[in-house]
Amino acid sequence: LLEAGLREALTKPLLVEERESSSEENDRRIREFKSWAERGGAVLLGVMGGRNAEGGDFPGHQMDSVVAVGIPYAPPSGRLERTVEYWEAQFPGLGRRYGYYLPAHRRLAQAAGRAHRLLSDRAAIVFLDERVASPFVRKSLPGWMEERMERVEEGRIRERLEGFFGGREG
């Protein structure tokens, strides 16, 4: 996304989760991101499965939207195959589902749910991967997420988000 010009296209500050960051540096980045919530907001770019996608809470208006790009399926490896084999031995016919698909779907749901921590939280979640709308993936997501999911035609996301946020700046 950065190489595609995201930074130049944004009108808000961009904070990027860096792989090499120490916990202290990351904590500072998150505090800065949260401080922007009261001043027009910022964009936090992270990785599904990364520390900010699975660890932090952003209640209220600290984060009012999440955009998830892709599904974080693990790359092929010997360890992954052993995990699939283990689950296959436990649940014949379901090893790949339990060892490969469900962990990725859980990471996707964790990242998407960062903005929903309280019942009163209201945030838009945008999945930029058509596979998420398939019954196979949808049934792995939390019920509240699956029930509220709607497919938006290409080119109409901005219009739909403006409707969701009620014309609010941002």
Short mmCIF file of N, CA and C in Angstrom, two decimals:
data_model
loop_
_atom_site.label_atom_id
_atom_site.label_comp_id
_atom_site.label_asym_id
_atom_site.label_seq_id
_atom_site.Cartn_x
_atom_site.Cartn_y
_atom_site.Cartn_z
N LEU A 1 0.82 -1.20 0.00
CA LEU A 1 0.00 0.00 0.00
C LEU A 1 0.86 1.26 0.00
N LEU A 2 1.93 1.22 0.77
CA LEU A 2 2.81 2.39 0.81
C LEU A 2 3.46 2.62 -0.55
N GLU A 3 3.90 1.52 -1.18
CA GLU A 3 4.52 1.64 -2.50
C GLU A 3 3.53 2.09 -3.56
N ALA A 4 2.24 1.83 -3.33
CA ALA A 4 1.20 2.22 -4.28
C ALA A 4 0.77 3.67 -4.10
N GLY A 5 1.37 4.38 -3.14
CA GLY A 5 1.07 5.80 -2.97
C GLY A 5 0.06 6.14 -1.90
N LEU A 6 -0.18 5.24 -0.95
CA LEU A 6 -1.16 5.51 0.10
C LEU A 6 -0.83 6.77 0.87
N ARG A 7 0.43 6.92 1.26
CA ARG A 7 0.83 8.09 2.07
C ARG A 7 0.44 9.39 1.37
N GLU A 8 0.70 9.47 0.08
CA GLU A 8 0.42 10.69 -0.69
C GLU A 8 -1.09 10.92 -0.85
N ALA A 9 -1.88 9.85 -0.84
CA ALA A 9 -3.32 9.98 -1.05
C ALA A 9 -4.07 10.38 0.21
N LEU A 10 -3.45 10.22 1.36
CA LEU A 10 -4.13 10.51 2.63
C LEU A 10 -4.11 11.99 2.97
N THR A 11 -5.16 12.40 3.67
CA THR A 11 -5.20 13.77 4.19
C THR A 11 -5.01 13.77 5.71
N LYS A 12 -4.83 12.59 6.28
CA LYS A 12 -4.64 12.45 7.72
C LYS A 12 -3.25 11.89 7.99
N PRO A 13 -2.76 12.08 9.21
CA PRO A 13 -1.46 11.51 9.56
C PRO A 13 -1.47 9.98 9.42
N LEU A 14 -0.36 9.42 8.97
CA LEU A 14 -0.22 7.98 8.81
C LEU A 14 0.80 7.46 9.81
N LEU A 15 0.40 6.48 10.59
CA LEU A 15 1.28 5.82 11.55
C LEU A 15 1.40 4.37 11.11
N VAL A 16 2.62 3.89 10.96
CA VAL A 16 2.86 2.56 10.41
C VAL A 16 3.46 1.64 11.48
N GLU A 17 2.84 0.48 11.66
CA GLU A 17 3.38 -0.54 12.56
C GLU A 17 4.63 -1.12 11.90
N GLU A 18 5.76 -0.94 12.55
CA GLU A 18 7.03 -1.42 12.01
C GLU A 18 7.39 -2.75 12.67
N ARG A 19 7.80 -3.70 11.87
CA ARG A 19 8.15 -5.03 12.37
C ARG A 19 9.24 -4.97 13.44
N GLU A 20 10.22 -4.08 13.24
CA GLU A 20 11.37 -4.01 14.14
C GLU A 20 11.12 -3.16 15.38
N SER A 21 9.96 -2.56 15.51
CA SER A 21 9.69 -1.66 16.64
C SER A 21 9.73 -2.39 17.97
N SER A 22 10.27 -1.71 18.95
CA SER A 22 10.23 -2.24 20.32
C SER A 22 8.81 -2.03 20.86
N SER A 23 8.52 -2.67 21.96
CA SER A 23 7.21 -2.50 22.60
C SER A 23 6.98 -1.04 22.98
N GLU A 24 8.04 -0.39 23.47
CA GLU A 24 7.92 1.01 23.88
C GLU A 24 7.61 1.90 22.68
N GLU A 25 8.30 1.67 21.57
CA GLU A 25 8.05 2.46 20.35
C GLU A 25 6.63 2.24 19.86
N ASN A 26 6.18 0.99 19.89
CA ASN A 26 4.83 0.70 19.45
C ASN A 26 3.80 1.34 20.38
N ASP A 27 4.04 1.27 21.67
CA ASP A 27 3.12 1.90 22.64
C ASP A 27 3.01 3.40 22.37
N ARG A 28 4.14 4.04 22.08
CA ARG A 28 4.12 5.48 21.75
C ARG A 28 3.29 5.73 20.49
N ARG A 29 3.46 4.88 19.49
CA ARG A 29 2.71 5.02 18.24
C ARG A 29 1.21 4.90 18.50
N ILE A 30 0.82 3.95 19.33
CA ILE A 30 -0.60 3.75 19.64
C ILE A 30 -1.15 4.93 20.42
N ARG A 31 -0.39 5.44 21.39
CA ARG A 31 -0.84 6.63 22.14
C ARG A 31 -1.03 7.80 21.18
N GLU A 32 -0.10 7.96 20.25
CA GLU A 32 -0.22 9.05 19.28
C GLU A 32 -1.46 8.86 18.42
N PHE A 33 -1.69 7.64 17.94
CA PHE A 33 -2.87 7.35 17.14
C PHE A 33 -4.15 7.70 17.91
N LYS A 34 -4.22 7.26 19.15
CA LYS A 34 -5.41 7.53 19.97
C LYS A 34 -5.58 9.02 20.22
N SER A 35 -4.48 9.75 20.36
CA SER A 35 -4.58 11.20 20.60
C SER A 35 -5.16 11.92 19.39
N TRP A 36 -4.94 11.38 18.20
CA TRP A 36 -5.49 12.00 16.99
C TRP A 36 -7.01 11.83 16.89
N ALA A 37 -7.59 10.90 17.65
CA ALA A 37 -9.03 10.66 17.59
C ALA A 37 -9.83 11.92 17.88
N GLU A 38 -9.34 12.75 18.77
CA GLU A 38 -10.03 13.99 19.14
C GLU A 38 -9.66 15.15 18.23
N ARG A 39 -8.75 14.92 17.30
CA ARG A 39 -8.28 16.01 16.43
C ARG A 39 -8.44 15.65 14.95
N GLY A 40 -9.49 14.94 14.61
CA GLY A 40 -9.74 14.63 13.21
C GLY A 40 -9.29 13.26 12.75
N GLY A 41 -8.62 12.52 13.62
CA GLY A 41 -8.26 11.15 13.30
C GLY A 41 -6.95 10.99 12.56
N ALA A 42 -6.52 9.76 12.49
CA ALA A 42 -5.29 9.38 11.80
C ALA A 42 -5.50 8.00 11.20
N VAL A 43 -4.53 7.54 10.46
CA VAL A 43 -4.58 6.21 9.85
C VAL A 43 -3.47 5.37 10.47
N LEU A 44 -3.83 4.20 10.98
CA LEU A 44 -2.86 3.27 11.55
C LEU A 44 -2.76 2.09 10.60
N LEU A 45 -1.60 1.88 10.05
CA LEU A 45 -1.38 0.79 9.11
C LEU A 45 -0.65 -0.33 9.83
N GLY A 46 -1.25 -1.51 9.84
CA GLY A 46 -0.65 -2.64 10.53
C GLY A 46 -0.81 -3.92 9.73
N VAL A 47 -0.44 -5.01 10.34
CA VAL A 47 -0.48 -6.32 9.70
C VAL A 47 -1.43 -7.21 10.46
N MET A 48 -2.29 -7.95 9.74
CA MET A 48 -3.17 -8.90 10.42
C MET A 48 -2.29 -9.95 11.08
N GLY A 49 -2.56 -10.19 12.34
CA GLY A 49 -1.72 -11.09 13.11
C GLY A 49 -0.62 -10.35 13.85
N GLY A 50 -0.43 -9.07 13.54
CA GLY A 50 0.56 -8.25 14.23
C GLY A 50 0.06 -7.83 15.60
N ARG A 51 0.93 -7.19 16.36
CA ARG A 51 0.58 -6.86 17.74
C ARG A 51 -0.60 -5.91 17.84
N ASN A 52 -0.76 -4.97 16.91
CA ASN A 52 -1.87 -4.02 17.00
C ASN A 52 -3.18 -4.61 16.50
N ALA A 53 -3.10 -5.60 15.64
CA ALA A 53 -4.31 -6.23 15.12
C ALA A 53 -4.93 -7.17 16.14
N GLU A 54 -4.14 -7.68 17.06
CA GLU A 54 -4.66 -8.65 18.01
C GLU A 54 -4.58 -8.21 19.46
N GLY A 55 -3.85 -7.15 19.75
CA GLY A 55 -3.63 -6.82 21.15
C GLY A 55 -4.37 -5.60 21.66
N GLY A 56 -4.41 -4.54 20.89
CA GLY A 56 -4.93 -3.28 21.39
C GLY A 56 -6.43 -3.14 21.28
N ASP A 57 -6.98 -2.36 22.18
CA ASP A 57 -8.40 -2.01 22.12
C ASP A 57 -8.51 -0.54 21.76
N PHE A 58 -9.50 -0.23 20.93
CA PHE A 58 -9.71 1.14 20.48
C PHE A 58 -11.19 1.47 20.64
N PRO A 59 -11.68 1.62 21.88
CA PRO A 59 -13.10 1.86 22.10
C PRO A 59 -13.53 3.28 21.72
N GLY A 60 -14.84 3.45 21.67
CA GLY A 60 -15.39 4.78 21.37
C GLY A 60 -14.99 5.23 19.99
N HIS A 61 -14.54 6.48 19.89
CA HIS A 61 -14.15 7.04 18.59
C HIS A 61 -12.65 6.98 18.34
N GLN A 62 -11.94 6.15 19.11
CA GLN A 62 -10.50 6.04 18.89
C GLN A 62 -10.20 5.40 17.54
N MET A 63 -11.09 4.54 17.08
CA MET A 63 -10.95 3.92 15.76
C MET A 63 -12.35 3.71 15.22
N ASP A 64 -12.69 4.40 14.15
CA ASP A 64 -14.06 4.28 13.65
C ASP A 64 -14.16 3.53 12.34
N SER A 65 -13.06 2.98 11.87
CA SER A 65 -13.12 2.11 10.70
C SER A 65 -11.88 1.23 10.63
N VAL A 66 -12.06 0.07 10.02
CA VAL A 66 -10.98 -0.88 9.80
C VAL A 66 -11.09 -1.32 8.35
N VAL A 67 -9.98 -1.32 7.65
CA VAL A 67 -9.94 -1.85 6.28
C VAL A 67 -8.99 -3.04 6.30
N ALA A 68 -9.52 -4.22 6.00
CA ALA A 68 -8.71 -5.44 5.99
C ALA A 68 -8.45 -5.82 4.54
N VAL A 69 -7.19 -5.93 4.20
CA VAL A 69 -6.78 -6.27 2.83
C VAL A 69 -6.33 -7.73 2.82
N GLY A 70 -7.10 -8.59 2.17
CA GLY A 70 -6.74 -10.00 2.07
C GLY A 70 -7.15 -10.81 3.28
N ILE A 71 -6.81 -12.08 3.23
CA ILE A 71 -7.03 -13.01 4.33
C ILE A 71 -5.65 -13.55 4.70
N PRO A 72 -5.28 -13.51 5.97
CA PRO A 72 -3.91 -13.87 6.36
C PRO A 72 -3.64 -15.37 6.44
N TYR A 73 -3.80 -16.06 5.30
CA TYR A 73 -3.48 -17.48 5.26
C TYR A 73 -1.97 -17.66 5.41
N ALA A 74 -1.58 -18.66 6.17
CA ALA A 74 -0.16 -18.93 6.40
C ALA A 74 0.49 -19.47 5.13
N PRO A 75 1.74 -19.10 4.88
CA PRO A 75 2.45 -19.65 3.72
C PRO A 75 2.74 -21.14 3.96
N PRO A 76 2.86 -21.91 2.90
CA PRO A 76 3.16 -23.34 3.06
C PRO A 76 4.47 -23.54 3.83
N SER A 77 4.46 -24.52 4.72
CA SER A 77 5.67 -24.85 5.48
C SER A 77 5.50 -26.25 6.06
N GLY A 78 6.61 -26.82 6.48
CA GLY A 78 6.56 -28.12 7.13
C GLY A 78 5.74 -28.08 8.41
N ARG A 79 5.91 -27.01 9.16
CA ARG A 79 5.17 -26.86 10.41
C ARG A 79 3.66 -26.81 10.15
N LEU A 80 3.27 -26.05 9.13
CA LEU A 80 1.85 -25.96 8.80
C LEU A 80 1.30 -27.33 8.42
N GLU A 81 2.04 -28.07 7.61
CA GLU A 81 1.57 -29.40 7.21
C GLU A 81 1.44 -30.33 8.41
N ARG A 82 2.37 -30.26 9.36
CA ARG A 82 2.27 -31.08 10.57
C ARG A 82 1.04 -30.69 11.39
N THR A 83 0.74 -29.39 11.43
CA THR A 83 -0.45 -28.92 12.15
C THR A 83 -1.71 -29.47 11.50
N VAL A 84 -1.77 -29.40 10.17
CA VAL A 84 -2.92 -29.93 9.44
C VAL A 84 -3.04 -31.43 9.68
N GLU A 85 -1.93 -32.15 9.64
CA GLU A 85 -1.94 -33.60 9.88
C GLU A 85 -2.43 -33.92 11.29
N TYR A 86 -2.00 -33.12 12.26
CA TYR A 86 -2.46 -33.33 13.63
C TYR A 86 -3.98 -33.21 13.71
N TRP A 87 -4.52 -32.12 13.17
CA TRP A 87 -5.97 -31.91 13.24
C TRP A 87 -6.71 -32.97 12.42
N GLU A 88 -6.12 -33.41 11.34
CA GLU A 88 -6.74 -34.46 10.52
C GLU A 88 -6.85 -35.75 11.33
N ALA A 89 -5.82 -36.06 12.12
CA ALA A 89 -5.86 -37.26 12.96
C ALA A 89 -6.93 -37.13 14.05
N GLN A 90 -7.13 -35.92 14.56
CA GLN A 90 -8.13 -35.69 15.61
C GLN A 90 -9.55 -35.67 15.05
N PHE A 91 -9.69 -35.04 13.87
CA PHE A 91 -11.01 -34.84 13.25
C PHE A 91 -10.90 -35.17 11.76
N PRO A 92 -11.02 -36.44 11.39
CA PRO A 92 -10.86 -36.84 9.99
C PRO A 92 -11.74 -36.02 9.05
N GLY A 93 -11.10 -35.53 7.99
CA GLY A 93 -11.79 -34.73 6.99
C GLY A 93 -11.81 -33.24 7.30
N LEU A 94 -11.35 -32.85 8.50
CA LEU A 94 -11.39 -31.45 8.90
C LEU A 94 -10.02 -30.86 9.22
N GLY A 95 -8.97 -31.61 9.00
CA GLY A 95 -7.63 -31.15 9.35
C GLY A 95 -7.24 -29.84 8.72
N ARG A 96 -7.49 -29.70 7.43
CA ARG A 96 -7.13 -28.46 6.72
C ARG A 96 -7.97 -27.30 7.25
N ARG A 97 -9.22 -27.54 7.53
CA ARG A 97 -10.09 -26.47 8.04
C ARG A 97 -9.58 -25.97 9.40
N TYR A 98 -9.29 -26.90 10.31
CA TYR A 98 -8.85 -26.51 11.65
C TYR A 98 -7.41 -26.01 11.69
N GLY A 99 -6.55 -26.56 10.86
CA GLY A 99 -5.14 -26.22 10.92
C GLY A 99 -4.71 -25.08 10.02
N TYR A 100 -5.51 -24.80 8.97
CA TYR A 100 -5.10 -23.79 7.99
C TYR A 100 -6.12 -22.66 7.87
N TYR A 101 -7.37 -23.00 7.59
CA TYR A 101 -8.37 -21.97 7.33
C TYR A 101 -8.81 -21.21 8.59
N LEU A 102 -9.22 -21.94 9.62
CA LEU A 102 -9.76 -21.26 10.81
C LEU A 102 -8.77 -20.32 11.49
N PRO A 103 -7.49 -20.67 11.63
CA PRO A 103 -6.57 -19.69 12.23
C PRO A 103 -6.50 -18.38 11.44
N ALA A 104 -6.52 -18.46 10.12
CA ALA A 104 -6.49 -17.24 9.30
C ALA A 104 -7.78 -16.45 9.46
N HIS A 105 -8.90 -17.15 9.49
CA HIS A 105 -10.19 -16.47 9.65
C HIS A 105 -10.28 -15.81 11.02
N ARG A 106 -9.69 -16.45 12.05
CA ARG A 106 -9.66 -15.84 13.38
C ARG A 106 -8.81 -14.57 13.39
N ARG A 107 -7.66 -14.61 12.73
CA ARG A 107 -6.81 -13.41 12.66
C ARG A 107 -7.53 -12.29 11.92
N LEU A 108 -8.25 -12.63 10.87
CA LEU A 108 -9.03 -11.64 10.12
C LEU A 108 -10.08 -11.01 11.03
N ALA A 109 -10.82 -11.83 11.76
CA ALA A 109 -11.86 -11.32 12.66
C ALA A 109 -11.26 -10.48 13.79
N GLN A 110 -10.12 -10.91 14.33
CA GLN A 110 -9.45 -10.14 15.39
C GLN A 110 -9.08 -8.75 14.89
N ALA A 111 -8.46 -8.69 13.72
CA ALA A 111 -8.05 -7.40 13.17
C ALA A 111 -9.27 -6.52 12.89
N ALA A 112 -10.29 -7.10 12.29
CA ALA A 112 -11.49 -6.34 11.94
C ALA A 112 -12.22 -5.85 13.18
N GLY A 113 -12.17 -6.62 14.25
CA GLY A 113 -12.92 -6.28 15.46
C GLY A 113 -12.22 -5.30 16.39
N ARG A 114 -11.05 -4.81 16.04
CA ARG A 114 -10.32 -3.88 16.91
C ARG A 114 -11.16 -2.66 17.27
N ALA A 115 -12.00 -2.22 16.37
CA ALA A 115 -12.78 -1.00 16.61
C ALA A 115 -14.07 -1.28 17.37
N HIS A 116 -14.41 -2.53 17.58
CA HIS A 116 -15.63 -2.90 18.30
C HIS A 116 -15.27 -3.58 19.60
N ARG A 117 -15.17 -2.82 20.66
CA ARG A 117 -14.83 -3.39 21.96
C ARG A 117 -15.99 -3.27 22.94
N LEU A 118 -16.85 -2.29 22.74
CA LEU A 118 -18.00 -2.06 23.62
C LEU A 118 -19.28 -2.21 22.81
N LEU A 119 -20.38 -2.53 23.46
CA LEU A 119 -21.65 -2.64 22.75
C LEU A 119 -22.03 -1.33 22.07
N SER A 120 -21.59 -0.22 22.63
CA SER A 120 -21.94 1.08 22.07
C SER A 120 -21.03 1.51 20.91
N ASP A 121 -19.95 0.78 20.65
CA ASP A 121 -19.04 1.16 19.57
C ASP A 121 -19.70 0.97 18.21
N ARG A 122 -19.40 1.89 17.33
CA ARG A 122 -19.94 1.84 15.97
C ARG A 122 -18.79 2.17 15.03
N ALA A 123 -18.44 1.20 14.19
CA ALA A 123 -17.32 1.40 13.27
C ALA A 123 -17.60 0.64 11.98
N ALA A 124 -17.07 1.17 10.90
CA ALA A 124 -17.19 0.50 9.60
C ALA A 124 -16.02 -0.47 9.44
N ILE A 125 -16.33 -1.64 8.93
CA ILE A 125 -15.30 -2.63 8.60
C ILE A 125 -15.40 -2.88 7.11
N VAL A 126 -14.29 -2.71 6.42
CA VAL A 126 -14.26 -2.94 4.97
C VAL A 126 -13.29 -4.08 4.70
N PHE A 127 -13.79 -5.14 4.09
CA PHE A 127 -12.95 -6.26 3.67
C PHE A 127 -12.67 -6.09 2.19
N LEU A 128 -11.41 -5.93 1.83
CA LEU A 128 -11.04 -5.77 0.43
C LEU A 128 -10.59 -7.11 -0.14
N ASP A 129 -11.45 -8.10 -0.01
CA ASP A 129 -11.19 -9.43 -0.55
C ASP A 129 -12.53 -10.12 -0.72
N GLU A 130 -12.90 -10.42 -1.95
CA GLU A 130 -14.21 -11.04 -2.22
C GLU A 130 -14.39 -12.36 -1.51
N ARG A 131 -13.30 -13.06 -1.22
CA ARG A 131 -13.42 -14.37 -0.56
C ARG A 131 -14.09 -14.26 0.80
N VAL A 132 -13.99 -13.11 1.45
CA VAL A 132 -14.60 -12.93 2.78
C VAL A 132 -16.12 -13.06 2.69
N ALA A 133 -16.70 -12.69 1.56
CA ALA A 133 -18.15 -12.77 1.38
C ALA A 133 -18.64 -14.19 1.10
N SER A 134 -17.73 -15.12 0.84
CA SER A 134 -18.14 -16.50 0.54
C SER A 134 -18.67 -17.16 1.81
N PRO A 135 -19.65 -18.06 1.66
CA PRO A 135 -20.17 -18.76 2.85
C PRO A 135 -19.08 -19.48 3.64
N PHE A 136 -18.07 -19.98 2.96
CA PHE A 136 -16.99 -20.71 3.63
C PHE A 136 -16.27 -19.83 4.65
N VAL A 137 -15.97 -18.59 4.29
CA VAL A 137 -15.28 -17.69 5.22
C VAL A 137 -16.28 -17.06 6.18
N ARG A 138 -17.41 -16.60 5.68
CA ARG A 138 -18.40 -15.91 6.53
C ARG A 138 -18.80 -16.72 7.75
N LYS A 139 -18.99 -18.04 7.55
CA LYS A 139 -19.44 -18.86 8.68
C LYS A 139 -18.37 -19.00 9.76
N SER A 140 -17.14 -18.62 9.45
CA SER A 140 -16.05 -18.66 10.44
C SER A 140 -15.95 -17.37 11.25
N LEU A 141 -16.64 -16.32 10.82
CA LEU A 141 -16.56 -15.02 11.48
C LEU A 141 -17.55 -14.96 12.64
N PRO A 142 -17.33 -14.07 13.59
CA PRO A 142 -18.30 -13.91 14.69
C PRO A 142 -19.69 -13.59 14.13
N GLY A 143 -20.71 -14.06 14.82
CA GLY A 143 -22.08 -13.87 14.36
C GLY A 143 -22.43 -12.43 14.06
N TRP A 144 -22.06 -11.51 14.96
CA TRP A 144 -22.41 -10.10 14.76
C TRP A 144 -21.79 -9.55 13.48
N MET A 145 -20.61 -10.03 13.15
CA MET A 145 -19.92 -9.55 11.96
C MET A 145 -20.57 -10.14 10.70
N GLU A 146 -20.83 -11.42 10.74
CA GLU A 146 -21.42 -12.11 9.60
C GLU A 146 -22.83 -11.58 9.30
N GLU A 147 -23.61 -11.34 10.34
CA GLU A 147 -24.99 -10.87 10.17
C GLU A 147 -25.07 -9.48 9.56
N ARG A 148 -24.11 -8.63 9.84
CA ARG A 148 -24.16 -7.25 9.37
C ARG A 148 -23.39 -7.02 8.07
N MET A 149 -22.76 -8.06 7.58
CA MET A 149 -21.95 -7.91 6.37
C MET A 149 -22.84 -7.66 5.16
N GLU A 150 -22.42 -6.70 4.36
CA GLU A 150 -23.12 -6.45 3.10
C GLU A 150 -22.09 -6.25 2.00
N ARG A 151 -22.43 -6.76 0.85
CA ARG A 151 -21.55 -6.62 -0.30
C ARG A 151 -21.83 -5.27 -0.95
N VAL A 152 -20.78 -4.52 -1.24
CA VAL A 152 -20.92 -3.20 -1.86
C VAL A 152 -20.28 -3.26 -3.23
N GLU A 153 -21.01 -2.76 -4.22
CA GLU A 153 -20.49 -2.77 -5.59
C GLU A 153 -19.20 -1.97 -5.69
N GLU A 154 -18.34 -2.44 -6.56
CA GLU A 154 -17.08 -1.73 -6.80
C GLU A 154 -17.38 -0.29 -7.20
N GLY A 155 -16.64 0.63 -6.65
CA GLY A 155 -16.83 2.04 -6.95
C GLY A 155 -17.86 2.74 -6.07
N ARG A 156 -18.52 1.99 -5.16
CA ARG A 156 -19.56 2.60 -4.32
C ARG A 156 -19.20 2.58 -2.83
N ILE A 157 -17.99 2.19 -2.53
CA ILE A 157 -17.59 2.11 -1.12
C ILE A 157 -17.63 3.49 -0.47
N ARG A 158 -17.09 4.48 -1.15
CA ARG A 158 -17.08 5.83 -0.57
C ARG A 158 -18.49 6.31 -0.25
N GLU A 159 -19.39 6.13 -1.20
CA GLU A 159 -20.79 6.53 -1.02
C GLU A 159 -21.41 5.79 0.17
N ARG A 160 -21.15 4.50 0.27
CA ARG A 160 -21.72 3.71 1.36
C ARG A 160 -21.15 4.14 2.72
N LEU A 161 -19.85 4.43 2.75
CA LEU A 161 -19.23 4.88 4.00
C LEU A 161 -19.74 6.25 4.41
N GLU A 162 -19.94 7.14 3.44
CA GLU A 162 -20.50 8.46 3.76
C GLU A 162 -21.89 8.30 4.37
N GLY A 163 -22.67 7.37 3.83
CA GLY A 163 -23.99 7.09 4.40
C GLY A 163 -23.89 6.51 5.81
N PHE A 164 -22.95 5.62 6.01
CA PHE A 164 -22.75 5.00 7.32
C PHE A 164 -22.39 6.04 8.37
N PHE A 165 -21.47 6.94 8.01
CA PHE A 165 -21.02 7.94 8.96
C PHE A 165 -21.91 9.18 8.98
N GLY A 166 -22.95 9.22 8.17
CA GLY A 166 -23.90 10.32 8.21
C GLY A 166 -23.33 11.67 7.85
N GLY A 167 -22.42 11.70 6.89
CA GLY A 167 -21.87 12.97 6.44
C GLY A 167 -20.81 13.55 7.35
N ARG A 168 -20.46 12.82 8.41
CA ARG A 168 -19.43 13.28 9.35
C ARG A 168 -18.10 13.41 8.63
N GLU A 169 -17.38 14.49 8.89
CA GLU A 169 -16.04 14.69 8.29
C GLU A 169 -15.13 13.55 8.69
N GLY A 170 -14.22 13.17 7.80
CA GLY A 170 -13.26 12.15 8.17
C GLY A 170 -13.07 11.24 7.08
#
